Short mmCIF file of C-alpha atoms in Angstrom, two decimals:
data_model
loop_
_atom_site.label_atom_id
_atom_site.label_comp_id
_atom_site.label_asym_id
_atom_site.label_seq_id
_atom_site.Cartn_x
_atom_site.Cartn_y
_atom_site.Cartn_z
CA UNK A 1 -2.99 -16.37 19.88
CA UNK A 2 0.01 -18.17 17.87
CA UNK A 3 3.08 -16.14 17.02
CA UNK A 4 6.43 -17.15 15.36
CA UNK A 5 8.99 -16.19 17.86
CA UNK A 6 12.28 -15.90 19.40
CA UNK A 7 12.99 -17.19 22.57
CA UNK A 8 16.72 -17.71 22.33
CA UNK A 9 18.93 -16.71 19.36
CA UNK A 10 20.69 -20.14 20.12
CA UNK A 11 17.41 -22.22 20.13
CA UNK A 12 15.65 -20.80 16.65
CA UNK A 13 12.18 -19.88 16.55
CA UNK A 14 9.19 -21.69 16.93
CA UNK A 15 5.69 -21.23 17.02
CA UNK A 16 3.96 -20.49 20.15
CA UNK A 17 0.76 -19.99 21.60
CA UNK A 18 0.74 -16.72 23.68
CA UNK A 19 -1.95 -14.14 25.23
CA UNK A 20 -3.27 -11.23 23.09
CA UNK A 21 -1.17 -8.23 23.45
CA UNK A 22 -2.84 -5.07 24.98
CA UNK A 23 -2.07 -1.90 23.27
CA UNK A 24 -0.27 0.84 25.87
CA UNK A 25 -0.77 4.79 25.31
CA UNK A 26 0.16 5.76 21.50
CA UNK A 27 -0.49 2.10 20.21
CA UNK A 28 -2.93 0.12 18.39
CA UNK A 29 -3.61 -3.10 18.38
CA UNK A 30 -3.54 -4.91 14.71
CA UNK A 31 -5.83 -8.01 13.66
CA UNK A 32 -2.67 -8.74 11.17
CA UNK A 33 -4.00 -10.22 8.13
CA UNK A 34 -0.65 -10.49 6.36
CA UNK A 35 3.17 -9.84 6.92
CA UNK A 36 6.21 -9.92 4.51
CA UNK A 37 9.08 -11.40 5.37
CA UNK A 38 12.81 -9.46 4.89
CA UNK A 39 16.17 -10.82 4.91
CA UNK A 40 16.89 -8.36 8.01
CA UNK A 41 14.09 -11.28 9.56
CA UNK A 42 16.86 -13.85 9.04
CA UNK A 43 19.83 -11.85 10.63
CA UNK A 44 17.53 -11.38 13.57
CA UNK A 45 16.92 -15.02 14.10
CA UNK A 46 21.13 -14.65 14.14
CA UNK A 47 21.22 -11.45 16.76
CA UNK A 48 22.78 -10.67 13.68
CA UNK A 49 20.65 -7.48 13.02
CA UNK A 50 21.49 -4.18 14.04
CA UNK A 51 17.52 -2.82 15.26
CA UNK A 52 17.21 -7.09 16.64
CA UNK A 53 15.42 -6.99 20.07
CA UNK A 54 16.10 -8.92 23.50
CA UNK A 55 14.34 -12.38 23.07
CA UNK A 56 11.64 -13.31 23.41
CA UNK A 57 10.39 -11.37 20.72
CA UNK A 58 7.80 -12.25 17.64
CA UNK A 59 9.24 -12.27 13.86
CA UNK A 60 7.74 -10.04 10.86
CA UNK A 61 8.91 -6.57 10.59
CA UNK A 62 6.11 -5.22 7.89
CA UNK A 63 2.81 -6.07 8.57
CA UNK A 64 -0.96 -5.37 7.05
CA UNK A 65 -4.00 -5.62 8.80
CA UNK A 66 -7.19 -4.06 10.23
CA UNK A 67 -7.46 -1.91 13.64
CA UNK A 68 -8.73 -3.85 16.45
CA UNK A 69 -8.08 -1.48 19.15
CA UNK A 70 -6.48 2.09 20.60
CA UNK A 71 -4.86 1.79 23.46
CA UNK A 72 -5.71 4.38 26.09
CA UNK A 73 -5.18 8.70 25.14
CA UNK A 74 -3.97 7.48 21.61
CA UNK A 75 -4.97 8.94 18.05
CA UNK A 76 -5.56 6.86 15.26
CA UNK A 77 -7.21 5.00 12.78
CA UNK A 78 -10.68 3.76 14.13
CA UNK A 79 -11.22 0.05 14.65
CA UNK A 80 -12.21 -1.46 11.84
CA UNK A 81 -9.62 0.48 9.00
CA UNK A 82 -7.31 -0.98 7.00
CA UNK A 83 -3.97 -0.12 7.29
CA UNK A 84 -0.08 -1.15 7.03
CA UNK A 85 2.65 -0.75 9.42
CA UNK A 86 6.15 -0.89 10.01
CA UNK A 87 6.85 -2.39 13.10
CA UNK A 88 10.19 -3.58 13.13
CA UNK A 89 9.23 -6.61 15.06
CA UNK A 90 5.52 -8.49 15.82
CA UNK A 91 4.14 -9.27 12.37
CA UNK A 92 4.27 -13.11 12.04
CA UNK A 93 1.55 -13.15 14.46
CA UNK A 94 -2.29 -13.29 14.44
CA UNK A 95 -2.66 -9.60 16.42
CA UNK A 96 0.14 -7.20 17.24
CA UNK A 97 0.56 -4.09 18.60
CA UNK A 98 2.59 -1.14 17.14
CA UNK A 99 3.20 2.43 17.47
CA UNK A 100 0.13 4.81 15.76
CA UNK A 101 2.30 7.23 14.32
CA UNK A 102 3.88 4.50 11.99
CA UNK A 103 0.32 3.32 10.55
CA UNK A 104 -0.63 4.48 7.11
CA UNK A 105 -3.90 4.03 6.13
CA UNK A 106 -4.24 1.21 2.42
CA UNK A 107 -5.64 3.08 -0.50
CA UNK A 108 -8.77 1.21 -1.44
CA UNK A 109 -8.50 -1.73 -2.96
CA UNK A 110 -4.95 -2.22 -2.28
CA UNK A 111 -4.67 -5.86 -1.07
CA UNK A 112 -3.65 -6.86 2.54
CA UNK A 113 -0.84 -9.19 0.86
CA UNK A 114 0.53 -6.00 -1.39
CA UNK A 115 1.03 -3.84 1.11
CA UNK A 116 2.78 -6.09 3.52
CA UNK A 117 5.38 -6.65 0.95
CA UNK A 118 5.00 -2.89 0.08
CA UNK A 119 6.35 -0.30 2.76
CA UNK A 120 10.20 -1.76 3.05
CA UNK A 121 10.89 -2.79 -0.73
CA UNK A 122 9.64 -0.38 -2.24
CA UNK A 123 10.25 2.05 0.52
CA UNK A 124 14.19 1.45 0.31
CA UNK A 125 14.59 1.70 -3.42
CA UNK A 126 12.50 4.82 -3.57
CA UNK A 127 14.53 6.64 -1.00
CA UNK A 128 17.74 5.34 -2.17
CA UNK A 129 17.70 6.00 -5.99
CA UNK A 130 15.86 9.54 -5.33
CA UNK A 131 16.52 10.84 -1.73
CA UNK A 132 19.82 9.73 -1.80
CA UNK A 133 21.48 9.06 -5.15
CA UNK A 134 19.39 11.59 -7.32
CA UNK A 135 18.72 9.43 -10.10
CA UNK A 136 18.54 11.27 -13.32
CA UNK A 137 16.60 10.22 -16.70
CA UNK A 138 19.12 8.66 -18.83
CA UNK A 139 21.83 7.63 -16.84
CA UNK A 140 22.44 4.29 -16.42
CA UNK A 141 21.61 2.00 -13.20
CA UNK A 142 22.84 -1.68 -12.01
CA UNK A 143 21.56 -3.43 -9.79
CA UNK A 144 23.06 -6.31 -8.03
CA UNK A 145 20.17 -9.20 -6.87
CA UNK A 146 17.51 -8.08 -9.07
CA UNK A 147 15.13 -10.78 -8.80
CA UNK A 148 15.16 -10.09 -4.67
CA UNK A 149 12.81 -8.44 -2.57
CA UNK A 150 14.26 -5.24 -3.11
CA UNK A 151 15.77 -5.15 -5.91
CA UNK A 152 13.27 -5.82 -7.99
CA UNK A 153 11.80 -2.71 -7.06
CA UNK A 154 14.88 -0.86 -7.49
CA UNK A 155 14.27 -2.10 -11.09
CA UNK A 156 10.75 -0.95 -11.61
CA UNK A 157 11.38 2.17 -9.66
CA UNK A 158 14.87 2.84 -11.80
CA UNK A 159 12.90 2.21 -15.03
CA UNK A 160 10.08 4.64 -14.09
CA UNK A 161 12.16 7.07 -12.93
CA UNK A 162 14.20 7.20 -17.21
CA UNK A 163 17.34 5.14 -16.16
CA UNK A 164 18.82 2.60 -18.20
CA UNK A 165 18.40 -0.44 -16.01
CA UNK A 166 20.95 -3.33 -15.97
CA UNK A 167 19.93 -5.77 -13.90
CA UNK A 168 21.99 -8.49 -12.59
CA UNK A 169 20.72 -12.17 -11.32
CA UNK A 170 21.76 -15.54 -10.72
CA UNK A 171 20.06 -17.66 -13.88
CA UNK A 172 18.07 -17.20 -16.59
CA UNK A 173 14.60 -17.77 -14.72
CA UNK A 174 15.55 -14.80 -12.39
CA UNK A 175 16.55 -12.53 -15.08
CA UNK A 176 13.27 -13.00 -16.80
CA UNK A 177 11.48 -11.80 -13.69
CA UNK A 178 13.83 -8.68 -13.72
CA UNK A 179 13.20 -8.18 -17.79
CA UNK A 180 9.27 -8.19 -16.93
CA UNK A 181 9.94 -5.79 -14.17
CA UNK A 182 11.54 -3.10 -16.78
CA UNK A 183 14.77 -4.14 -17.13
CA UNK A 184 16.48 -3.09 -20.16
CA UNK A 185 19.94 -5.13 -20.09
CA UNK A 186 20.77 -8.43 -17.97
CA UNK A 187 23.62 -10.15 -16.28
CA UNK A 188 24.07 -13.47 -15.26
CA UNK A 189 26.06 -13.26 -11.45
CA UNK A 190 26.39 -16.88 -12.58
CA UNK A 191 28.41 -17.32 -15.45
CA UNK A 192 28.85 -13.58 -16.69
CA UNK A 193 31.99 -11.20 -15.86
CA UNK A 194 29.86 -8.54 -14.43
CA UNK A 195 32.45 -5.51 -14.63
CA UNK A 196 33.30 -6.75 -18.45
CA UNK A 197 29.39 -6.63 -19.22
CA UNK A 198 29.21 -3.54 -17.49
CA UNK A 199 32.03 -1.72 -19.35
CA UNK A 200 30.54 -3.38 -22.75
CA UNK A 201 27.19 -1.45 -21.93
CA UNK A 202 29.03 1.87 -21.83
CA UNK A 203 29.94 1.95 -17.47
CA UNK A 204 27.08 2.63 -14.88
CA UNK A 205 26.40 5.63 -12.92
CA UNK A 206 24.34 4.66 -10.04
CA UNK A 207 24.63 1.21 -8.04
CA UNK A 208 22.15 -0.37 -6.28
CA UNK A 209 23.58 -3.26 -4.05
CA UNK A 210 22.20 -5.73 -1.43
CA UNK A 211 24.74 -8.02 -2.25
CA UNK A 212 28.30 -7.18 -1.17
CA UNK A 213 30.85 -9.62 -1.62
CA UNK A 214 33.00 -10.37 -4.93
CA UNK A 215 29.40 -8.41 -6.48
CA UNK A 216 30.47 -5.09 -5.01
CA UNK A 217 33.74 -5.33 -6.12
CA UNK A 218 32.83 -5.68 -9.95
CA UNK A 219 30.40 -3.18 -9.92
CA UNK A 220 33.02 -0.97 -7.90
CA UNK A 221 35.11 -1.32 -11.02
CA UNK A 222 32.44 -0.79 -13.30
CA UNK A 223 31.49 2.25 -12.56
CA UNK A 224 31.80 6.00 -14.71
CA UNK A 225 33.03 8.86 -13.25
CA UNK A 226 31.27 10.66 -10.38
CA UNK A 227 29.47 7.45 -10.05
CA UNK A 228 27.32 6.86 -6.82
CA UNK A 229 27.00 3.61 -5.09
CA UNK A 230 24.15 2.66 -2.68
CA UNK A 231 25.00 -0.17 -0.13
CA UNK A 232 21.77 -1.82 0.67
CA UNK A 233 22.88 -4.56 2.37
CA UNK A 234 24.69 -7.94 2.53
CA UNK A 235 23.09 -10.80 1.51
CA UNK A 236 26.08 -12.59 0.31
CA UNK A 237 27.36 -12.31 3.89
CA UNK A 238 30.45 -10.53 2.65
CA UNK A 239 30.67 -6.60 3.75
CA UNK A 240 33.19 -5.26 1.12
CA UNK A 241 35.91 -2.95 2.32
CA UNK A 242 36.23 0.02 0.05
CA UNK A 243 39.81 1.21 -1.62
CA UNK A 244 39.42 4.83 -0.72
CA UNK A 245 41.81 5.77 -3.74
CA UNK A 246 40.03 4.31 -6.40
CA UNK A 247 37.34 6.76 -4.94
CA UNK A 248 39.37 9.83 -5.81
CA UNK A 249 40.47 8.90 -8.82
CA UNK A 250 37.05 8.26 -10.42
CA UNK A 251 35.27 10.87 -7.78
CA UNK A 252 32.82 8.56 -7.07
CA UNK A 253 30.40 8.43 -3.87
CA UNK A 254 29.68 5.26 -1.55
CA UNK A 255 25.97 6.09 0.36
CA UNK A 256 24.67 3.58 2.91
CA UNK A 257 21.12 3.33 3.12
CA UNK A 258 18.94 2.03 6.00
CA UNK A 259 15.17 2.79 5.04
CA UNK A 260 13.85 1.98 8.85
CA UNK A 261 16.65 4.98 10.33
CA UNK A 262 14.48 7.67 8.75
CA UNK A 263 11.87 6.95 10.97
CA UNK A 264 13.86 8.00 13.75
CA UNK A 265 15.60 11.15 12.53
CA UNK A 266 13.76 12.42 9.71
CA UNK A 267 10.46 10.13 9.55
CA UNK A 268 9.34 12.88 6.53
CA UNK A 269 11.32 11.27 3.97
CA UNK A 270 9.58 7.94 4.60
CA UNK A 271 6.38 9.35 4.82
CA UNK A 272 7.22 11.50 1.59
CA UNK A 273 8.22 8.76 -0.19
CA UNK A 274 5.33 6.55 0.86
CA UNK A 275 2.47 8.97 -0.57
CA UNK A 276 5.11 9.09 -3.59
CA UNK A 277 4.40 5.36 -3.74
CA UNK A 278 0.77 4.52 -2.78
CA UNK A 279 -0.03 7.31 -5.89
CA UNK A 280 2.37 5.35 -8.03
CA UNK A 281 0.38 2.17 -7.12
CA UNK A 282 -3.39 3.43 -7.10
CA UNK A 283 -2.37 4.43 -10.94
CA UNK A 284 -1.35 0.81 -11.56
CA UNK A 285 2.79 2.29 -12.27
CA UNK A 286 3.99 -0.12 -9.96
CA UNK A 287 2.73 -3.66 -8.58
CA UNK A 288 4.72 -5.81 -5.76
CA UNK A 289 5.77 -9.07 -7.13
CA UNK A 290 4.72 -11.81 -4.70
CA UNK A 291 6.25 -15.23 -5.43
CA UNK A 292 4.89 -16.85 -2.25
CA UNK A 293 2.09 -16.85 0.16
CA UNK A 294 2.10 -19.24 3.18
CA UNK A 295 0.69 -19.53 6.26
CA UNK A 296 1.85 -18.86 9.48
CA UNK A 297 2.03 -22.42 10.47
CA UNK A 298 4.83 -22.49 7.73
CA UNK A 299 6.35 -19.95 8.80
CA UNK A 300 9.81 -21.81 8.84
CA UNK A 301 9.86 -22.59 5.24
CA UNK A 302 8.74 -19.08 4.11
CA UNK A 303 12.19 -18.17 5.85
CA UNK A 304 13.47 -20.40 4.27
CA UNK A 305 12.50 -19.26 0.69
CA UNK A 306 14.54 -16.47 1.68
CA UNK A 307 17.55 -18.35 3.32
CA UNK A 308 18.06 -20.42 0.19
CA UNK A 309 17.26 -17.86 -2.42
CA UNK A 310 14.26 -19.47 -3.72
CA UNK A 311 11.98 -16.49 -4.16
CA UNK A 312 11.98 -13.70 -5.92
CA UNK A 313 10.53 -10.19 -5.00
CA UNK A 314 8.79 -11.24 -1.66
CA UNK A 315 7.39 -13.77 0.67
CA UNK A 316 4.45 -12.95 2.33
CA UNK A 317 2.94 -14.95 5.51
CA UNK A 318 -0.89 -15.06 6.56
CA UNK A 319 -1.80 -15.87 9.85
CA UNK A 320 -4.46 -18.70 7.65
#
């Protein structure tokens, strides 16, 4: 079968031609129909990544697909089902296998490409504006890359769940993709002052940022009393270093938030949130935005959609 791997984080990957994986006790194996690609894919490719494996290793953390196989004295799904997994590793491949616990079955009619760019965007914004920073109706959220894979569902989620939603992007095109996506006020990271458009708005409450960088910093500023700020991650390949002062003075809370940890500790909240999710879906609340679908063969430009900030909400690879 062809994969899109890893063989050496100083070499790059490459496509390959490899034998079929066979699924050992408590996995199944995955005919993978589709798999969306995350910028943790990208720090990977680096060794960058905290969860990245020893090479060689396949790309694709999020995949969606149909049950080929159960490997031996494992429960699951039954050949044939349609389901979604994260695997953390595997996905830009035509079959892969993964752990059964960590397969959720698609509501019908879901579509393959949705819910491999469902489980981690949405998956992170859900558990990070509820789980973790209690949202409340009315208050007032910004988020920092809005037009991204994940936050642009921190937008729709924010929205649903009675924030005001400020969203900030870099140029008009990506704001626009934010407004459609529920945003109520917009910021330009390009030519706008994002703590003086923040302060104009009346100060924000909650922070949602995969940025970091000179972006954290504003918003840091920003930000009411008793605010609380999620850190998401770094795509501007800047981690900010926080004045602990300025956090007494304003009593305001910094939360870090790594969706894929839960799984390990407290897998509950994911699978909480995820039935919170596939409900808000099936009623048509929520919708993943999907700027491009390649195939695997291209795998190397989808990533680098990503690399060059090209896309907005997600890239999704099929193996055809």
């Amino acid at each position: 079968m062809r994969a899109f791997q890893i063989s050496s984080h100083a070499v790059g990957p490459a496509l390959c031609d490899i034998p079929q994986p066979v699924p050992g006790a408590g996995e199944l194996r995955l005919k993978i129909r589709a798999c969306g690609l995350n910028f943790a894919d990208l720090l990977m490719i680096k060794g960058e990544y905290q969860d990245t494996p020893e090479p060689p290793f396949t790309l694709g953390m999020e995949v969606a697909g149909e049950v080929d196989i159960l490997g031996p004295d494992t429960h699951g799904p039954a050949p044939g089902t349609r389901v979604a997994v994260f695997g953390g590793q595997g996905g830009l491949a035509e079959y892969g296998c993964f752990a059964s616990e960590r397969v959720v079955v698609l509501p019908d009619g879901m579509r393959f490409e949705d819910a491999a760019a469902f489980q981690i965007a949405y998956g992170t914004s859900h558990v990070a504006l509820d789980h973790k920073a209690r949202l409340q109706p009315g208050e007032t959220l910004l988020v920092l890359g809005a037009a991204g894979g994940v936050g642009l569902t921190a937008v729709e989620i924010g929205k649903l769940m009675g924030a005001r939603v400020i969203a900030c992007a870099r140029g008009a095109d990506k704001l626009e993709v934010a407004r459609q996506a529920g945003a109520d006020d917009l910021i330009d990271a390009e030519t706008d002052d994002i703590r003086a458009a923040c302060r104009a708005l009346g100060g924000v409450d909650v922070v949602y940022d995969p940025v970091g960088g000179d972006q954290f910093r504003a918003a840091f500023r920003a930000c009411n009393p008793e605010a609380r700020i999620l850190t998401i991650g770094f795509a501007s390949g800047e981690v900010p270093q926080i004045p602990a002062n300025h956090l007494l003075v304003k009593n305001l809370s910094v939360m870090g938030l790594y969706w894929g940890g839960y799984l390990k500790f407290r897998p509950e909240v994911v699978t909480g949130s995820l039935q919170t999710l596939f409900g808000w879906y099936e009623t048509g609340r929520i919708k993943p935005h999907i700027s491009h679908v390649l195939p695997l063969d291209q795998a190397a430009e989808a990533l680098e959609l990503l690399r060059s900030r090209q896309s907005t909400g997600k890239v999704v690879v099929t193996p055809t």
